[in-house]
JSON list of C-alpha atoms in Angstrom, two decimals:
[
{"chain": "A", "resi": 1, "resn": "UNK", "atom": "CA", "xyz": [69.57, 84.71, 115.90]},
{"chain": "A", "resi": 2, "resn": "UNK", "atom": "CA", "xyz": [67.46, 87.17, 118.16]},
{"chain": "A", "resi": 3, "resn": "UNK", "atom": "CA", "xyz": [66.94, 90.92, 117.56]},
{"chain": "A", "resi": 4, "resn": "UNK", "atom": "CA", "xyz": [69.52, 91.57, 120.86]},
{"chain": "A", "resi": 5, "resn": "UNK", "atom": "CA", "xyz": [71.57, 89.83, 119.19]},
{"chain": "A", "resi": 6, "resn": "UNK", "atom": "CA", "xyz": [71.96, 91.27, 115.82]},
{"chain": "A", "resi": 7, "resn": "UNK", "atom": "CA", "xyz": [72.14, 94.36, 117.63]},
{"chain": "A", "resi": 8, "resn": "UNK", "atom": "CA", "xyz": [74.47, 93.93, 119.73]},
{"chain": "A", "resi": 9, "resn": "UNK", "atom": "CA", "xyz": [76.99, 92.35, 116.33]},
{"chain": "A", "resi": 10, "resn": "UNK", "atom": "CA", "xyz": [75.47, 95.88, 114.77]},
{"chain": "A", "resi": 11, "resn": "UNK", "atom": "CA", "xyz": [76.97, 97.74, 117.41]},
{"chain": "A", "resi": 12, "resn": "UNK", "atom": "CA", "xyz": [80.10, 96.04, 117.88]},
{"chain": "A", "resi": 13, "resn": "UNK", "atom": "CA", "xyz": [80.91, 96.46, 113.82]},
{"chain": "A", "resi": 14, "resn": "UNK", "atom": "CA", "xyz": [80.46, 99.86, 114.06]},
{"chain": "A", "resi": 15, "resn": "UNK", "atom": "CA", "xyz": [82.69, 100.60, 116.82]},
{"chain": "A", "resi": 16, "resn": "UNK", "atom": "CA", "xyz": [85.30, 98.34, 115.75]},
{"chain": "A", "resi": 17, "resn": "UNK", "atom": "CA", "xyz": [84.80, 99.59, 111.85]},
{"chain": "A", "resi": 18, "resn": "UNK", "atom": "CA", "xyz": [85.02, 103.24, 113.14]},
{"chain": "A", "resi": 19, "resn": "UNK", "atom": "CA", "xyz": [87.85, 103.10, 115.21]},
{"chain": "A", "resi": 20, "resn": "UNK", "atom": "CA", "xyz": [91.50, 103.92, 114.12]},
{"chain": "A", "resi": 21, "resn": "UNK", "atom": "CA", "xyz": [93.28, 100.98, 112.74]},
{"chain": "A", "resi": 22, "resn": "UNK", "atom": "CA", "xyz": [95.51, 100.61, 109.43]},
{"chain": "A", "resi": 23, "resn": "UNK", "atom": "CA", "xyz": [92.50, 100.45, 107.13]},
{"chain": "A", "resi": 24, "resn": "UNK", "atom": "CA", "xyz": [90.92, 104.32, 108.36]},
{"chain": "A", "resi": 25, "resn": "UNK", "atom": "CA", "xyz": [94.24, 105.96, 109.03]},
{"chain": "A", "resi": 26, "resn": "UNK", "atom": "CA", "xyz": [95.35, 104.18, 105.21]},
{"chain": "A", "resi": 27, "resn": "UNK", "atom": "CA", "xyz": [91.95, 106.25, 104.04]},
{"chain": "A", "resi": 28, "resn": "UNK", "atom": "CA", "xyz": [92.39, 108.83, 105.49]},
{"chain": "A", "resi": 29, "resn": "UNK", "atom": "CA", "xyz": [95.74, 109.47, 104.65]},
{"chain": "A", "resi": 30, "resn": "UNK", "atom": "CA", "xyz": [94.86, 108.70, 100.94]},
{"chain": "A", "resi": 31, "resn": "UNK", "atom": "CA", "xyz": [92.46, 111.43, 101.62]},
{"chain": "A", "resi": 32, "resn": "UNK", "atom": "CA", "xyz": [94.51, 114.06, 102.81]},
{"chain": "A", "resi": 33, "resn": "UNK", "atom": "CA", "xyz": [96.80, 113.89, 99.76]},
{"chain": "A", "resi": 34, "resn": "UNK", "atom": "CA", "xyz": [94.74, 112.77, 96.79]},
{"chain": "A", "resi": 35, "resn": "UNK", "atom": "CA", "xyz": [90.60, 113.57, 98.20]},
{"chain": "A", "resi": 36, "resn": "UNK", "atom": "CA", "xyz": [87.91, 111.16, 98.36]},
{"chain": "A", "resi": 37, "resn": "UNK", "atom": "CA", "xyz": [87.82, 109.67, 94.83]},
{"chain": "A", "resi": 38, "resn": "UNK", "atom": "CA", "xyz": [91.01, 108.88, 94.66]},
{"chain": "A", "resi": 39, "resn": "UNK", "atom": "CA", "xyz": [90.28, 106.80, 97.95]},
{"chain": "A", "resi": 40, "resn": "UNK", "atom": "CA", "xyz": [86.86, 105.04, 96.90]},
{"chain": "A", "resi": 41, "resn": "UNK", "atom": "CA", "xyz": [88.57, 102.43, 94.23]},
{"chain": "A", "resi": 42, "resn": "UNK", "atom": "CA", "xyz": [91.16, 101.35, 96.93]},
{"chain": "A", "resi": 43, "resn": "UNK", "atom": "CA", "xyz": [88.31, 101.47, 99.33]},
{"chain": "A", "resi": 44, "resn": "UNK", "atom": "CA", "xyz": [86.34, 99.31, 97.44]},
{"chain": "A", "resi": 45, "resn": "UNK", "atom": "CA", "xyz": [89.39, 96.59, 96.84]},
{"chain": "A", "resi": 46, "resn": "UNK", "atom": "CA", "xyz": [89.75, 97.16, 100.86]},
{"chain": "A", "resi": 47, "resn": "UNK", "atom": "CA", "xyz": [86.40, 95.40, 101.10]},
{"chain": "A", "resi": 48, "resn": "UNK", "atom": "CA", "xyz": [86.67, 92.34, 98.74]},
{"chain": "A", "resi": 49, "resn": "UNK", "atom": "CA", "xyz": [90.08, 91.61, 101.06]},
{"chain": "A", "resi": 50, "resn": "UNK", "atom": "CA", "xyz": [87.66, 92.00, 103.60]},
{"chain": "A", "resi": 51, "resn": "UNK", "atom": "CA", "xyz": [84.60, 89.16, 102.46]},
{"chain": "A", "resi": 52, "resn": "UNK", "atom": "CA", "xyz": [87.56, 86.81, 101.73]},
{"chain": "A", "resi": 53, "resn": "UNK", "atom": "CA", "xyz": [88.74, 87.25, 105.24]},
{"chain": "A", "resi": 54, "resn": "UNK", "atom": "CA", "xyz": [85.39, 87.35, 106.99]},
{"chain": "A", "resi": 55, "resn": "UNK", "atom": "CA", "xyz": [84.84, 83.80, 104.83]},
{"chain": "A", "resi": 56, "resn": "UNK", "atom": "CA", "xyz": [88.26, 82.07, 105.84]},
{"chain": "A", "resi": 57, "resn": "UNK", "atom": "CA", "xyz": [87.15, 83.38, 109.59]},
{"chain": "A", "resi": 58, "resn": "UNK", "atom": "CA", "xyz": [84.20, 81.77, 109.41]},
{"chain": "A", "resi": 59, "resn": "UNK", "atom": "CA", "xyz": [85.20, 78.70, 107.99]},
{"chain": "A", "resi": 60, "resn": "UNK", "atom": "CA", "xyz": [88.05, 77.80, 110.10]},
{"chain": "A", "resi": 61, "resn": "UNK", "atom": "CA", "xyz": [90.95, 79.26, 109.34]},
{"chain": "A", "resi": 62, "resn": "UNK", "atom": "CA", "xyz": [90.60, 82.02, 112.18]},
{"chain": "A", "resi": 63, "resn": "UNK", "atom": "CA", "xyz": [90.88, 79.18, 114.86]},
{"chain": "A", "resi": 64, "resn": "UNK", "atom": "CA", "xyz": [94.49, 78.48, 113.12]},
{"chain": "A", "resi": 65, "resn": "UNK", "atom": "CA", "xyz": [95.47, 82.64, 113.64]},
{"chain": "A", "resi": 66, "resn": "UNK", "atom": "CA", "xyz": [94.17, 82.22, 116.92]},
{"chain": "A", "resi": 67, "resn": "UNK", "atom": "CA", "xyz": [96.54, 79.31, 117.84]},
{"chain": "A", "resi": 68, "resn": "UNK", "atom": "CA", "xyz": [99.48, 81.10, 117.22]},
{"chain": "A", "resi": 69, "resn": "UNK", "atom": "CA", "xyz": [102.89, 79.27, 116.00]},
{"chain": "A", "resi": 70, "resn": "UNK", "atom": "CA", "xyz": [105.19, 80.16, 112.98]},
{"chain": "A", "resi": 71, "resn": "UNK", "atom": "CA", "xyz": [101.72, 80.47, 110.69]},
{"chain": "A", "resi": 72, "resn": "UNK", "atom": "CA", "xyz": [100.92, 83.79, 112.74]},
{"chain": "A", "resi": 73, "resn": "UNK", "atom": "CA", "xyz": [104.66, 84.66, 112.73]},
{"chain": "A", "resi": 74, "resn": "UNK", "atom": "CA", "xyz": [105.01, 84.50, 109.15]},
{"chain": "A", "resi": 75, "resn": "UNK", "atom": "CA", "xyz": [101.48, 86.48, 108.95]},
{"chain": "A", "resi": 76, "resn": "UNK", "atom": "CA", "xyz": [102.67, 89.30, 111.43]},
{"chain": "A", "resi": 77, "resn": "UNK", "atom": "CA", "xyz": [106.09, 89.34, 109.58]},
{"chain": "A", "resi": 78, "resn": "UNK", "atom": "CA", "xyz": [104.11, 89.64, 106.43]},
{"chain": "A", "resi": 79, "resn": "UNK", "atom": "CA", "xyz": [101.40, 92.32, 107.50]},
{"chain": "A", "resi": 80, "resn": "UNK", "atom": "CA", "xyz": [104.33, 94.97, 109.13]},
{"chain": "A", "resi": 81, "resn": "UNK", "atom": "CA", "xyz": [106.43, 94.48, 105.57]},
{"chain": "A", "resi": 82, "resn": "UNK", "atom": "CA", "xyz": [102.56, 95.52, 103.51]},
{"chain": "A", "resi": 83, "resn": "UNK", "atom": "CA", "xyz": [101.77, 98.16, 106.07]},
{"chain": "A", "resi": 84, "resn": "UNK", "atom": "CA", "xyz": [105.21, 99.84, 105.71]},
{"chain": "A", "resi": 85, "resn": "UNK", "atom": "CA", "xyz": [105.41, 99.78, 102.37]},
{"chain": "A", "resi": 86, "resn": "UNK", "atom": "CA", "xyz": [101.64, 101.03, 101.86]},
{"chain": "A", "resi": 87, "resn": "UNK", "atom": "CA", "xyz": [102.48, 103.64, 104.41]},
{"chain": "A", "resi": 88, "resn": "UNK", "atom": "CA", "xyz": [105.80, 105.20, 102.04]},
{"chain": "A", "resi": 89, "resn": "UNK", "atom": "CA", "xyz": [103.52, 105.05, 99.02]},
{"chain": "A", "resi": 90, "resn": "UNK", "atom": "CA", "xyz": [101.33, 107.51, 101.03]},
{"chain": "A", "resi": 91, "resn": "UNK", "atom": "CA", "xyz": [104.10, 109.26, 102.02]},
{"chain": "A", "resi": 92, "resn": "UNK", "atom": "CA", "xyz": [105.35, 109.44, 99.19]},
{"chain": "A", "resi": 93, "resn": "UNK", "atom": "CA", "xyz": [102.12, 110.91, 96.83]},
{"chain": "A", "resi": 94, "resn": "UNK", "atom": "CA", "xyz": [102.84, 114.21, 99.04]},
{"chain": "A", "resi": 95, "resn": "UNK", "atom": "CA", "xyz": [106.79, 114.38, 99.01]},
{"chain": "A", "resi": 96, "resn": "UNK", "atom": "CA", "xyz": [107.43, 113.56, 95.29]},
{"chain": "A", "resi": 97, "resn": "UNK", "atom": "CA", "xyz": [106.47, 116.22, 92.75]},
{"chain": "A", "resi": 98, "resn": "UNK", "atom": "CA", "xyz": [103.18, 115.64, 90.97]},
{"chain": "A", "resi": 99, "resn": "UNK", "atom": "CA", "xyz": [102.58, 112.86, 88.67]},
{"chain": "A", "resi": 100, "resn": "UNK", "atom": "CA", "xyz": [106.04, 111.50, 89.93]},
{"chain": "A", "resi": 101, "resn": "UNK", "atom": "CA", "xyz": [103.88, 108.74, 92.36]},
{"chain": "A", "resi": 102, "resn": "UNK", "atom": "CA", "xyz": [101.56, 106.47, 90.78]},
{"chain": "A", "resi": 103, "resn": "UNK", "atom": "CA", "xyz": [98.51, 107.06, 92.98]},
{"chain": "A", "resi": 104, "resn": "UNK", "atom": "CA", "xyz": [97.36, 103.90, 95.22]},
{"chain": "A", "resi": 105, "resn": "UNK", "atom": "CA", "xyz": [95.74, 100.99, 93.17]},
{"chain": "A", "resi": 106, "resn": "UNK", "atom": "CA", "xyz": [92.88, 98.46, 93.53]},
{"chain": "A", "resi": 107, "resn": "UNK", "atom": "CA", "xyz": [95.03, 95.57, 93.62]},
{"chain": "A", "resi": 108, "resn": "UNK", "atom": "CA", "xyz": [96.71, 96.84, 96.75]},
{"chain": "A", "resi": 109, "resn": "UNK", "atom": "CA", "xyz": [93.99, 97.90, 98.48]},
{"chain": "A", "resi": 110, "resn": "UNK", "atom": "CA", "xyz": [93.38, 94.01, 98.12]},
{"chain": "A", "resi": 111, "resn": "UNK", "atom": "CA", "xyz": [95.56, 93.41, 100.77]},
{"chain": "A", "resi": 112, "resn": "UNK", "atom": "CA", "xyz": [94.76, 96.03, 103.25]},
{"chain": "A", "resi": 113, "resn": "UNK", "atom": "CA", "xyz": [92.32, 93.77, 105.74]},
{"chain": "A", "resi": 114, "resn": "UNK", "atom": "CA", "xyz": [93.89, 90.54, 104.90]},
{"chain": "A", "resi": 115, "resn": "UNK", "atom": "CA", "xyz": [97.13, 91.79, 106.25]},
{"chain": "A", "resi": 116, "resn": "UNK", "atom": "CA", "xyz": [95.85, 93.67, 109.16]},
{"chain": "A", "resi": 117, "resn": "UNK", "atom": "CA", "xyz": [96.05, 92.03, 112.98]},
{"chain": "A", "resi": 118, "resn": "UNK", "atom": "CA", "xyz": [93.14, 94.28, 113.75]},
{"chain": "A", "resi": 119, "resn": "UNK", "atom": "CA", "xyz": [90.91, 93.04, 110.86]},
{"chain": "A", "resi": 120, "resn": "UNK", "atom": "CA", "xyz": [91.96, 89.50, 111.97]},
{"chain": "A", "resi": 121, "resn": "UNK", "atom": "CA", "xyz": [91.04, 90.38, 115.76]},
{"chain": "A", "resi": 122, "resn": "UNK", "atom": "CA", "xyz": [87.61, 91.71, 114.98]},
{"chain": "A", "resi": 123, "resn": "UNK", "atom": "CA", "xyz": [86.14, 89.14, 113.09]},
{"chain": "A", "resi": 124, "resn": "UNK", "atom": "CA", "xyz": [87.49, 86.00, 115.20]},
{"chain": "A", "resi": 125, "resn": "UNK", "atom": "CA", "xyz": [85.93, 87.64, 118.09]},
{"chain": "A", "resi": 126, "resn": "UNK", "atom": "CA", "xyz": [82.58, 88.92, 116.20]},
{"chain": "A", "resi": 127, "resn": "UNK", "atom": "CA", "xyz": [82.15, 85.31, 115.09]},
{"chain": "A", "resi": 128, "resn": "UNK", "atom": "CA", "xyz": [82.64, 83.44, 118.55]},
{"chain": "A", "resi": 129, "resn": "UNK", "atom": "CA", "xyz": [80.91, 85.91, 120.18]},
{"chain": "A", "resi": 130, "resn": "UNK", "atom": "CA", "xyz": [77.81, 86.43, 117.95]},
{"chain": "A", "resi": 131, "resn": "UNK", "atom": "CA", "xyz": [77.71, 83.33, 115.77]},
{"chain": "A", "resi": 132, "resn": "UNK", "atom": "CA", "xyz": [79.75, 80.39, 117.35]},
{"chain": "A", "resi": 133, "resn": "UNK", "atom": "CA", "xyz": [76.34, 78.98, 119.33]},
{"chain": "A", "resi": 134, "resn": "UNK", "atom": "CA", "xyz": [73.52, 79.99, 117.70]},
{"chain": "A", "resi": 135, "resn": "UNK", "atom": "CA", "xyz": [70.65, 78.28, 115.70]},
{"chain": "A", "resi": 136, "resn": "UNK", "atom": "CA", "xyz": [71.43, 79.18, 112.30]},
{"chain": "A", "resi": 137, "resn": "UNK", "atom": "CA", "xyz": [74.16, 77.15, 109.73]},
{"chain": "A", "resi": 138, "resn": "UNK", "atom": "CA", "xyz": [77.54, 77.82, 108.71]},
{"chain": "A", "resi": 139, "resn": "UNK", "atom": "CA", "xyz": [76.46, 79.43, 105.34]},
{"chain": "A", "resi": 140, "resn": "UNK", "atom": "CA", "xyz": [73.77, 81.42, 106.95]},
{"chain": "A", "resi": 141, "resn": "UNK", "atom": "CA", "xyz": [76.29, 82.67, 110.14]},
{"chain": "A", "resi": 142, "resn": "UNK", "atom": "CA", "xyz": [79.39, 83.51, 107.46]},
{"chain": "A", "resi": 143, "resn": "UNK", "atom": "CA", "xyz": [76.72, 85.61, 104.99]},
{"chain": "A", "resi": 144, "resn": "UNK", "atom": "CA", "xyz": [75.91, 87.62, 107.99]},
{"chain": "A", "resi": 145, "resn": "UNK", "atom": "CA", "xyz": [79.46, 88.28, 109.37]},
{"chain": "A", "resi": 146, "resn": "UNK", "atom": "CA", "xyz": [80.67, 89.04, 106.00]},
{"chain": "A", "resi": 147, "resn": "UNK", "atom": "CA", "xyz": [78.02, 91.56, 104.69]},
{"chain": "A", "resi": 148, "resn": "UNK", "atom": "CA", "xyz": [78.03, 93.38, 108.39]},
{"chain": "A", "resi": 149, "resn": "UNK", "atom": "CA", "xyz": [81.33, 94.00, 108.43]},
{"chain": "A", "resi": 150, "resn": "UNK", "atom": "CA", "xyz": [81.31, 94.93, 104.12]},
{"chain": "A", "resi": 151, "resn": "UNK", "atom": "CA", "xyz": [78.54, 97.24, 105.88]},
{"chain": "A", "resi": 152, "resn": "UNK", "atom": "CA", "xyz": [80.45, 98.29, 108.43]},
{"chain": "A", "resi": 153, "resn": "UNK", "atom": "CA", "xyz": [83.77, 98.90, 106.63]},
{"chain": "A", "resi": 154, "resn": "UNK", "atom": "CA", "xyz": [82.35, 100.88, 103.18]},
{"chain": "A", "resi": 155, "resn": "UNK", "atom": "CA", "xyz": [80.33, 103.44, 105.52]},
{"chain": "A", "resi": 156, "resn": "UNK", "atom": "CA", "xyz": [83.65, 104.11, 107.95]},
{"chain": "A", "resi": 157, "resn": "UNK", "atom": "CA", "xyz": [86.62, 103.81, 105.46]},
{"chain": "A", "resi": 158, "resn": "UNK", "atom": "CA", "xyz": [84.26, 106.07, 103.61]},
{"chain": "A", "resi": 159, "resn": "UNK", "atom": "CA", "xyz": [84.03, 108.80, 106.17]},
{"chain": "A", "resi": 160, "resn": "UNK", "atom": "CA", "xyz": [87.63, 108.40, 106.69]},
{"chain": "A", "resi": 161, "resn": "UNK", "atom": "CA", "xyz": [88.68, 109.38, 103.73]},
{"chain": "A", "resi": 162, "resn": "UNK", "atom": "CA", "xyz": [86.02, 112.47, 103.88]},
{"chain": "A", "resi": 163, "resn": "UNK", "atom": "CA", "xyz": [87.93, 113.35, 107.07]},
{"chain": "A", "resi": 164, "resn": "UNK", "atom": "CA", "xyz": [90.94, 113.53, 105.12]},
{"chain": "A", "resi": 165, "resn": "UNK", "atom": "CA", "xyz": [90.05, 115.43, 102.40]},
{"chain": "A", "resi": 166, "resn": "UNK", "atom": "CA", "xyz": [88.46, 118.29, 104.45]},
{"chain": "A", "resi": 167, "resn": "UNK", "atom": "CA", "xyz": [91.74, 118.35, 106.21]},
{"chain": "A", "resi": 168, "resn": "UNK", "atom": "CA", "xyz": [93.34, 118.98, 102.68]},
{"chain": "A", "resi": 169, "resn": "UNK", "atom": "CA", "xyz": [90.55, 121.50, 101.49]},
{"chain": "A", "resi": 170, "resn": "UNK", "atom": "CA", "xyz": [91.92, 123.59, 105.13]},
{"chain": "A", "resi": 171, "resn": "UNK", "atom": "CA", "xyz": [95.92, 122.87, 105.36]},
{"chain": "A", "resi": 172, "resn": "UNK", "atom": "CA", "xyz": [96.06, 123.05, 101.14]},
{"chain": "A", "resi": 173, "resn": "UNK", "atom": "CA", "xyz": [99.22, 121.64, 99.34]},
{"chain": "A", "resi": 174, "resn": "UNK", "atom": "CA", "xyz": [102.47, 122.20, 100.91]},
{"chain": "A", "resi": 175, "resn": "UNK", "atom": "CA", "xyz": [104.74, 121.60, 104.42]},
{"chain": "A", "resi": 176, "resn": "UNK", "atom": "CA", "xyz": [101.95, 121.35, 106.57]},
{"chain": "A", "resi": 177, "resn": "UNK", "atom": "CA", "xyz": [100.47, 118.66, 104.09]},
{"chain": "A", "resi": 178, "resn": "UNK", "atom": "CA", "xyz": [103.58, 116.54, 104.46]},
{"chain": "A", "resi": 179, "resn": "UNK", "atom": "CA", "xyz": [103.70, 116.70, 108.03]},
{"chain": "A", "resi": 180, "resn": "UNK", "atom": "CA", "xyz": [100.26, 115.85, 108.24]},
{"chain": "A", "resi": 181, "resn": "UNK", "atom": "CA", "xyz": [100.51, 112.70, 105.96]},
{"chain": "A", "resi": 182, "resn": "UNK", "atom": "CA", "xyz": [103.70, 111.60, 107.19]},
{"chain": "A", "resi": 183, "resn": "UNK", "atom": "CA", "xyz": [102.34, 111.87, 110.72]},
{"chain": "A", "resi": 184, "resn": "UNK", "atom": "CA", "xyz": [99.31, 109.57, 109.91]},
{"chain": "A", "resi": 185, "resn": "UNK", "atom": "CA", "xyz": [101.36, 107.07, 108.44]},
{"chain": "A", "resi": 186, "resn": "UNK", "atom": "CA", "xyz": [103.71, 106.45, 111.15]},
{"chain": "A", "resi": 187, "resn": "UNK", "atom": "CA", "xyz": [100.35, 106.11, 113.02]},
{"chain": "A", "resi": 188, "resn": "UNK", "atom": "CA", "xyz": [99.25, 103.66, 110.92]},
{"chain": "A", "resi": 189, "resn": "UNK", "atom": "CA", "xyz": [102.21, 101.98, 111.23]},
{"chain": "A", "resi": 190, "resn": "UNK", "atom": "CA", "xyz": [102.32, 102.04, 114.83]},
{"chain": "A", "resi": 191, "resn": "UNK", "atom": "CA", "xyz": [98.34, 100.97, 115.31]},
{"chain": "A", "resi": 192, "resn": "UNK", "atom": "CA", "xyz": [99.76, 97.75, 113.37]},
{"chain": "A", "resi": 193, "resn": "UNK", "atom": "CA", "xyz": [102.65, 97.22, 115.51]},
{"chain": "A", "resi": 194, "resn": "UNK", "atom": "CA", "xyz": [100.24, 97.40, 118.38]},
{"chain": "A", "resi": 195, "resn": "UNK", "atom": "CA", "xyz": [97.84, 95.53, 117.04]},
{"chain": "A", "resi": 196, "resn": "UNK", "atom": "CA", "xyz": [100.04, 92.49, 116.82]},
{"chain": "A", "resi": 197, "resn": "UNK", "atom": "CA", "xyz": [100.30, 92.16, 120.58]},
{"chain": "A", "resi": 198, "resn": "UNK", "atom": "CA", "xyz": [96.43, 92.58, 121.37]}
]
């Protein structure tokens, strides 16, 4: 794998990391209602979902996703039913009184990339793109996709969620706070809706 190559795979994780998608605007909206710390844990879990797709990607199972058939049905079916329920729990931490709403949890930031078209997207086309034909093995190729994109994906969810919690530090608690939050996750929601027809 030549220098021009790794960065060009450098470059394309970082544009695809940093651009909106369920993961960010799920950060970011954690953000704006709870600040950064309360993101990092769920950002973390966001990540190990992440290696264990990047490793099913690069051991076959992305040629199955990119098939299609009822498999990808069932995902898609799957991923909108996560992403709208994640998306009330955010919702939800600004419109229910304090200490009313558990706050997000590891376990379901689990899911986050593992049910995300996007996610999915990215790392089929990183790995036929960058890896598919070149001189290194199997083990070698999926170490590389993995860590670039657990690279990739701490750094950007993490500034994300930063984003978020300046907004909170300027619009405070309150209406504006709702609208905000409510606003990014019917974004979220509709980035994932979108995403399924890419």
């Amino acid at each position: 794998m030549d220098i021009a190559t790794v960065g060009a795979f450098a470059a394309y994780v970082a544009i695809m990391t940093g651009t909106p998608g369920p993961g960010n605007l799920t950060f970011m909206a954690i953000g704006t209602s709870a600040g950064y710390k309360t993101a990092f844990p769920v950002i973390l879990a966001s990540q190990v979902g992440s290696i264990f797709l990047n490793l099913c990607g690069a051991f076959g199972l992305g040629q199955i996703m990119a098939q299609g058939g009822p498999v990808v049905t069932l995902f898609k079916v799957a991923s909108m039913s996560y992403m709208t329920y994640l998306a009330w729990r955010i919702v939800n931490l600004t419109i229910q009184p304090k200490g009313a709403v558990t706050l997000p949890s590891f376990w379901e930031g689990l899911f986050i990339h593992p049910l995300s078209p996007k996610t999915w997207a990215m790392s089929l086309v990183a790995f036929t793109t960058f890896f598919a034909a070149n001189n290194l093995g199997q083990f070698e190729n999926a170490f590389i996709l993995t860590m670039g994109f657990l690279a990739g994906g701490l750094i950007s969810h993490s500034l994300w969620a930063l984003a978020g919690q300046s907004i909170l530090s300027v619009i405070g608690e309150g209406k504006a706070l709702r609208i905000t939050t409510i606003s990014m996750a019917a974004l979220m929601l509709t980035v994932t809706a979108w995403s399924m027809f890419l």
